Every structure is written in C-alpha cells, then in structure tokens.
Amino acid sequence: MGVIGDWVRRNAWRYPDKDATVFEGTRFTWEAFNNRVNSLSNSMVNALGLKKGDKVAILQQNSHRYLELYFALSKAGLVAVPINYGLAAREILFILNDSKAEALIVDDEYLPVINEITHELKLLQRYICIGSDPSCALNYEEMISNGNNAEPDVTVSENDVIMQMYTSGTTGFPKGVMTTHKNMEVNNVNILMSDRKASSKDIPLVTPPLCSMGAVFLSMCYMYLGCTHVILKKFEPLEVLKAVETFKITNLQLTPTMLNTVLKHPDFSSYDTDSLRLVFYGGSSMPVPLLRDAINKLKCEFVQGYGSTENLVVCLLSPEDHVLEGPENVQKRLASGGREALNSDVRIFNDHDGEVPRGEVGEIVVRGDSVMKGYWNRDEANKEVFRNDWLHTGDLGYMDRDGYVYVVDRKKDMFVSGGVNIYPREIEDIFYAHDAVLECAVIGVPDEKLGEIPVAVIVLKSGMSVSEEELVEHCKKSDLAECKKPGKIVFVDQPLPKNASGKIVKRLLRNQTLLGVKA
C-alpha cells in the first residue's frame, strides 16, 4: 500500500498535459495541479510551522481547491478536518474545538460565521482565506505562489491519518472519524473491482459536497486513475444536466435524493445524457421504483456502494446486479446493498454479538482494511462500536443465501408500535412507488395506546396533488401489515432536512411542531 500524495505525483509524470480539474472555467493540468499541491504543502510546513499530525480545518464549498487541499495536507502529514458549510456557528465551533484544529482554510463568505465564534476558539490561531478579504493575513493563492513546488520532505506512512471527518450528528454531537491512507487505497480497490470498465479516460462529475465522505472517496478513486474531474460548486439538478452534456461526463455520483430531483427536473429530456457510462449511488437507501426509473431513463450502468464514514464502502451492487427483468430473486436484488466488497467482511449479528441465520434481521457488522482507525478522543464510543474486532454499524439488515445484504433501517430509527417492530424504510418504499411523491420520511411519534405510531411526512412533486385518503388507499393496496400503516400523513411544501451526505435528518422532523406532537 502507498500514500495518497503519490497518486498526484505519478499522474503528473504520466499525464502532465492532461486536465486534472475543471472548475468554473479554470483548468489545471496534472503537472500544474501537482505543483500547486506541493507549493501549498510546503507553505503549510515552512511558512505556518505546522508539523506532522496537526489538524487543518476546511470550510468552503466545492472547488478545485478542495481536492488540492486533501492532497497537499496528506503530503505534509497533516490531517484534514472538513466542515459542512451548512452547519450553524455553534456546530462549527464544536468541531473546531473538538478536533483541536491548528489552522483553518476558509472561504471569505464564511468569515462572518467564524467571527461569531472567534472568542470561544481554544487552539485555532492560523486563518488562510480563499478570496481577498483584507481582514485575513494569509491568502490561499499567495501561499501557493510563495511556496516551493518540490515534493515535500515529509515521511508519511499508510497508517497515518489523512482525514478527520465528523459524522453527521443525526442523533447528537458529531464524532471525528479518523481515516488513514490505507483505508482510502483499499476502498479504491473495492470500487474499481465493481466498476471494471473504469479507466483514465473517464470524466467524473463531482456533485455531492466534498466535505462528505461519499464525495471524497469516489473522487479519490478516479483521481487515483488520473481522470479529469469536473467540479460543481454545489448540487443543482439543472447544472448537473448542463455539465453532463457540455463536458461529456462519463461518471456521475448522486445520492438517491439528488438522483430523484435530476430525473424529475422539467427540462430533463432537453439535455443529452448519452455520454454517461456509470451512475454511482449511495449515502442512503434507494427506493426501488426510483432506481428502476433511473435505469430506464439514463440507460447506463449503475453501481451502489453501501457503507459509511466509519467504514467507507463495504458492500457493492455491481452493474450486472441491476436487472429489471428476470427471476423474482434476481430482481429483488435491486433493493439490496449488494455483496461484501473484496477487502471486507460483513456479517449480521444479534444483540449478543452472535451471527444470525441467513434471512434473519440483525445488526450489520463489518471488519477489514477500509474500516476507520477509530473516533477521535472518544474512548467510550470506540468501545461501543468496536467489539470483538467487528465494527457495529448501527444498521439493521439481513443477508440472503446468495450473500446479498438488505438494509432494513437504522437501528435508532426503528421503533415499536403495539409490540411490533416498525422499520420506516419498508413503509417509505411504498410511498415512493406513488407517482405524486417526491420525498418521504416515516418516523415514530408517541401514542398513548400503542406506545408509538408511524407518521409519514410527504413532499409532493411540483404541480401534483394527492389527498391523504388517496395515499392511505395506496398503502392498503400493498401487502403492508395493518399495524405498519401510517396513523397520520403530513404534507410539507419544503424539501425535507438533510445532512451533507444527502440523508434525511429525522431527528429534526420529530422536533418540528408541524407534526402536532412532541418527540
């Protein structure tokens, strides 16, 4: 195994004149990209006095600079701490203090947020601004201009931490996940074993935020091959369609919610998507009706990656598994997360950490070289998730006799109604099969008689309408047990709240007064 800084160095030698990144009209060849990475890396060490193992936080939206930073910091032996730019000031403060970040790379537009919390920051003293704000002593582009573009003289090993990404915090304070060079390279192998047609000629489009693990590991995977990356500042469905047509994008990465909005965009059919070779999806469960629609409309190969920030990709649903016609047991695989990846072990355990029989629901546990080094400064949390060498994911699921893993739901999202285990995803998939439903989340809310009852929060597609009675009737036509049918359906006009990975944050829904109940 190597270290990720070597990928850029090798690509600069192999493809010096080939574009590495394209962002808003700015292009850098692999040679220029590597020179910028080296200059920035050396400036971090020589000008700022940072030393191996120090943390450097990043607060910005997508750009070529984000990828430059991941490689520059890794070459210097520094640890990147990406921060979701959508977080509130108090949440950003928590991450900066918890990580013990020594420096912050910040876009000018987020300086007002930082100024709110400066007096409460414990260790952070160095600020590098992206932009031209006069209040910043250090400027990103100036650091590159003033830096030495020779390869940094820092010894880095495969087990060194390159990134401390914070979990989304959907159930409380986020935890810093320590990811190593080895984790990332093993993950590359896992993905490329599934995407067997991948080559340096691919042109991926970076759409999810690079402060989320899904966007990072897939971008890294194709940077590994020397591909040209086209980067969008943020996800907009129309901009995705424009970019695919303009740049002849071959690889597209979208979460299910992103894919849904792209396919449902009123101008979808006006754009040429024939260049697409592969759509990689993950980050949250994909409703089968949406997946079928995507396969029919985009007419390219699909790969699903099941995993998390803590373990990267541990299961893959390969292109040959995306079958729309055929035996029922084969079509059913569209609802699965695929089979365990080459460098991963995946099992289903009961509450006593014993393996359950095939077909029985339990907690998904994993081990392998893509699993994180651990949570930063969280001894109790590490003891909780790492037991007997297995990482406990908190996901509930089962494995069929052919080894396909089916994710039933998050362990913390499951609730009990009248003594029956309710798995929200099962109900959500039924709603997603309705033509008028754009987004759906099912949560458990208190009920005096049953303990909790399922409540469905629904966002309808633009221009469409449907009554609560019609959706109830839609549920009745399914084979859903009576006790699992929602006791209430709530319609909302705005998109459901999501984290940086595109997952719906159900904790926020439970707390919203629109439900008429208190969680």
PDB file of N, CA and C in Angstrom, residues 44 48 50 53-59 69 73 78-83 96 99-105 124 126 128 162 164:
ATOM      1  N   MET A  44       2.504  25.153   4.138  1.00  0.00           N
ATOM      2  CA  MET A  44       1.889  24.765   5.408  1.00  0.00           C
ATOM      3  C   MET A  44       2.958  24.425   6.452  1.00  0.00           C
ATOM      4  N   LEU A  48       3.852  28.282   7.881  1.00  0.00           N
ATOM      5  CA  LEU A  48       2.951  28.261   9.033  1.00  0.00           C
ATOM      6  C   LEU A  48       3.516  27.501  10.219  1.00  0.00           C
ATOM      7  N   LEU A  50       3.437  24.313  10.723  1.00  0.00           N
ATOM      8  CA  LEU A  50       2.650  23.139  11.099  1.00  0.00           C
ATOM      9  C   LEU A  50       3.504  21.887  11.009  1.00  0.00           C
ATOM     10  N   GLY A  53       0.798  15.515  11.787  1.00  0.00           N
ATOM     11  CA  GLY A  53      -0.249  15.166  12.744  1.00  0.00           C
ATOM     12  C   GLY A  53      -1.135  16.327  13.143  1.00  0.00           C
ATOM     13  N   ASP A  54      -0.724  17.569  12.835  1.00  0.00           N
ATOM     14  CA  ASP A  54      -1.560  18.726  13.154  1.00  0.00           C
ATOM     15  C   ASP A  54      -2.832  18.703  12.305  1.00  0.00           C
ATOM     16  N   LYS A  55      -3.886  19.309  12.838  1.00  0.00           N
ATOM     17  CA  LYS A  55      -5.187  19.326  12.155  1.00  0.00           C
ATOM     18  C   LYS A  55      -5.384  20.661  11.433  1.00  0.00           C
ATOM     19  N   VAL A  56      -5.908  20.559  10.208  1.00  0.00           N
ATOM     20  CA  VAL A  56      -6.232  21.748   9.422  1.00  0.00           C
ATOM     21  C   VAL A  56      -7.680  21.636   8.971  1.00  0.00           C
ATOM     22  N   ALA A  57      -8.518  22.546   9.453  1.00  0.00           N
ATOM     23  CA  ALA A  57      -9.943  22.515   9.111  1.00  0.00           C
ATOM     24  C   ALA A  57     -10.183  23.211   7.777  1.00  0.00           C
ATOM     25  N   ILE A  58     -11.241  22.783   7.093  1.00  0.00           N
ATOM     26  CA  ILE A  58     -11.595  23.349   5.784  1.00  0.00           C
ATOM     27  C   ILE A  58     -13.066  23.731   5.821  1.00  0.00           C
ATOM     28  N   LEU A  59     -13.355  24.994   5.489  1.00  0.00           N
ATOM     29  CA  LEU A  59     -14.735  25.475   5.453  1.00  0.00           C
ATOM     30  C   LEU A  59     -14.959  26.211   4.137  1.00  0.00           C
ATOM     31  N   LEU A  69      -6.359  20.642  -1.475  1.00  0.00           N
ATOM     32  CA  LEU A  69      -6.098  20.617  -0.032  1.00  0.00           C
ATOM     33  C   LEU A  69      -5.966  19.195   0.497  1.00  0.00           C
ATOM     34  N   LEU A  73      -2.359  18.508   2.151  1.00  0.00           N
ATOM     35  CA  LEU A  73      -2.257  18.193   3.570  1.00  0.00           C
ATOM     36  C   LEU A  73      -1.700  16.803   3.788  1.00  0.00           C
ATOM     37  N   LEU A  78      -0.267  16.210   7.404  1.00  0.00           N
ATOM     38  CA  LEU A  78      -1.285  16.911   8.179  1.00  0.00           C
ATOM     39  C   LEU A  78      -2.639  16.225   8.025  1.00  0.00           C
ATOM     40  N   VAL A  79      -3.558  16.542   8.907  1.00  0.00           N
ATOM     41  CA  VAL A  79      -4.866  15.886   8.912  1.00  0.00           C
ATOM     42  C   VAL A  79      -5.944  16.890   8.523  1.00  0.00           C
ATOM     43  N   ALA A  80      -6.665  16.593   7.456  1.00  0.00           N
ATOM     44  CA  ALA A  80      -7.750  17.457   7.010  1.00  0.00           C
ATOM     45  C   ALA A  80      -8.979  17.260   7.899  1.00  0.00           C
ATOM     46  N   VAL A  81      -9.609  18.361   8.280  1.00  0.00           N
ATOM     47  CA  VAL A  81     -10.864  18.310   9.045  1.00  0.00           C
ATOM     48  C   VAL A  81     -11.913  19.067   8.223  1.00  0.00           C
ATOM     49  N   PRO A  82     -12.607  18.378   7.318  1.00  0.00           N
ATOM     50  CA  PRO A  82     -13.629  19.046   6.501  1.00  0.00           C
ATOM     51  C   PRO A  82     -14.851  19.380   7.349  1.00  0.00           C
ATOM     52  N   ILE A  83     -15.400  20.583   7.146  1.00  0.00           N
ATOM     53  CA  ILE A  83     -16.566  21.019   7.908  1.00  0.00           C
ATOM     54  C   ILE A  83     -17.715  21.322   6.941  1.00  0.00           C
ATOM     55  N   LEU A  96     -14.328  22.613  15.536  1.00  0.00           N
ATOM     56  CA  LEU A  96     -13.002  23.243  15.598  1.00  0.00           C
ATOM     57  C   LEU A  96     -12.331  22.997  16.940  1.00  0.00           C
ATOM     58  N   SER A  99     -11.706  18.957  17.487  1.00  0.00           N
ATOM     59  CA  SER A  99     -10.627  18.411  16.648  1.00  0.00           C
ATOM     60  C   SER A  99      -9.263  18.947  17.038  1.00  0.00           C
ATOM     61  N   LYS A 100      -9.259  20.060  17.783  1.00  0.00           N
ATOM     62  CA  LYS A 100      -8.010  20.762  18.127  1.00  0.00           C
ATOM     63  C   LYS A 100      -7.306  21.256  16.861  1.00  0.00           C
ATOM     64  N   ALA A 101      -8.101  21.785  15.942  1.00  0.00           N
ATOM     65  CA  ALA A 101      -7.546  22.309  14.689  1.00  0.00           C
ATOM     66  C   ALA A 101      -6.601  23.475  14.965  1.00  0.00           C
ATOM     67  N   GLU A 102      -5.428  23.424  14.289  1.00  0.00           N
ATOM     68  CA  GLU A 102      -4.418  24.481  14.450  1.00  0.00           C
ATOM     69  C   GLU A 102      -4.561  25.561  13.387  1.00  0.00           C
ATOM     70  N   ALA A 103      -5.211  25.215  12.271  1.00  0.00           N
ATOM     71  CA  ALA A 103      -5.373  26.173  11.175  1.00  0.00           C
ATOM     72  C   ALA A 103      -6.723  25.937  10.510  1.00  0.00           C
ATOM     73  N   LEU A 104      -7.214  26.983   9.836  1.00  0.00           N
ATOM     74  CA  LEU A 104      -8.488  26.904   9.133  1.00  0.00           C
ATOM     75  C   LEU A 104      -8.354  27.519   7.752  1.00  0.00           C
ATOM     76  N   ILE A 105      -8.713  26.759   6.740  1.00  0.00           N
ATOM     77  CA  ILE A 105      -8.817  27.281   5.379  1.00  0.00           C
ATOM     78  C   ILE A 105     -10.279  27.661   5.191  1.00  0.00           C
ATOM     79  N   LEU A 124      -7.261  27.343  17.719  1.00  0.00           N
ATOM     80  CA  LEU A 124      -7.122  27.853  16.361  1.00  0.00           C
ATOM     81  C   LEU A 124      -6.537  29.266  16.344  1.00  0.00           C
ATOM     82  N   ARG A 126      -4.406  30.187  13.184  1.00  0.00           N
ATOM     83  CA  ARG A 126      -3.992  30.490  11.810  1.00  0.00           C
ATOM     84  C   ARG A 126      -5.204  30.398  10.876  1.00  0.00           C
ATOM     85  N   ILE A 128      -6.360  30.912   6.822  1.00  0.00           N
ATOM     86  CA  ILE A 128      -5.978  31.101   5.423  1.00  0.00           C
ATOM     87  C   ILE A 128      -7.256  31.332   4.639  1.00  0.00           C
ATOM     88  N   ILE A 162      -5.243  10.712   7.438  1.00  0.00           N
ATOM     89  CA  ILE A 162      -5.242  11.805   6.450  1.00  0.00           C
ATOM     90  C   ILE A 162      -6.453  12.711   6.615  1.00  0.00           C
ATOM     91  N   GLN A 164     -10.012  13.683   9.259  1.00  0.00           N
ATOM     92  CA  GLN A 164     -10.856  13.502  10.436  1.00  0.00           C
ATOM     93  C   GLN A 164     -12.204  14.142  10.116  1.00  0.00           C
TER      94      GLN A 164
END
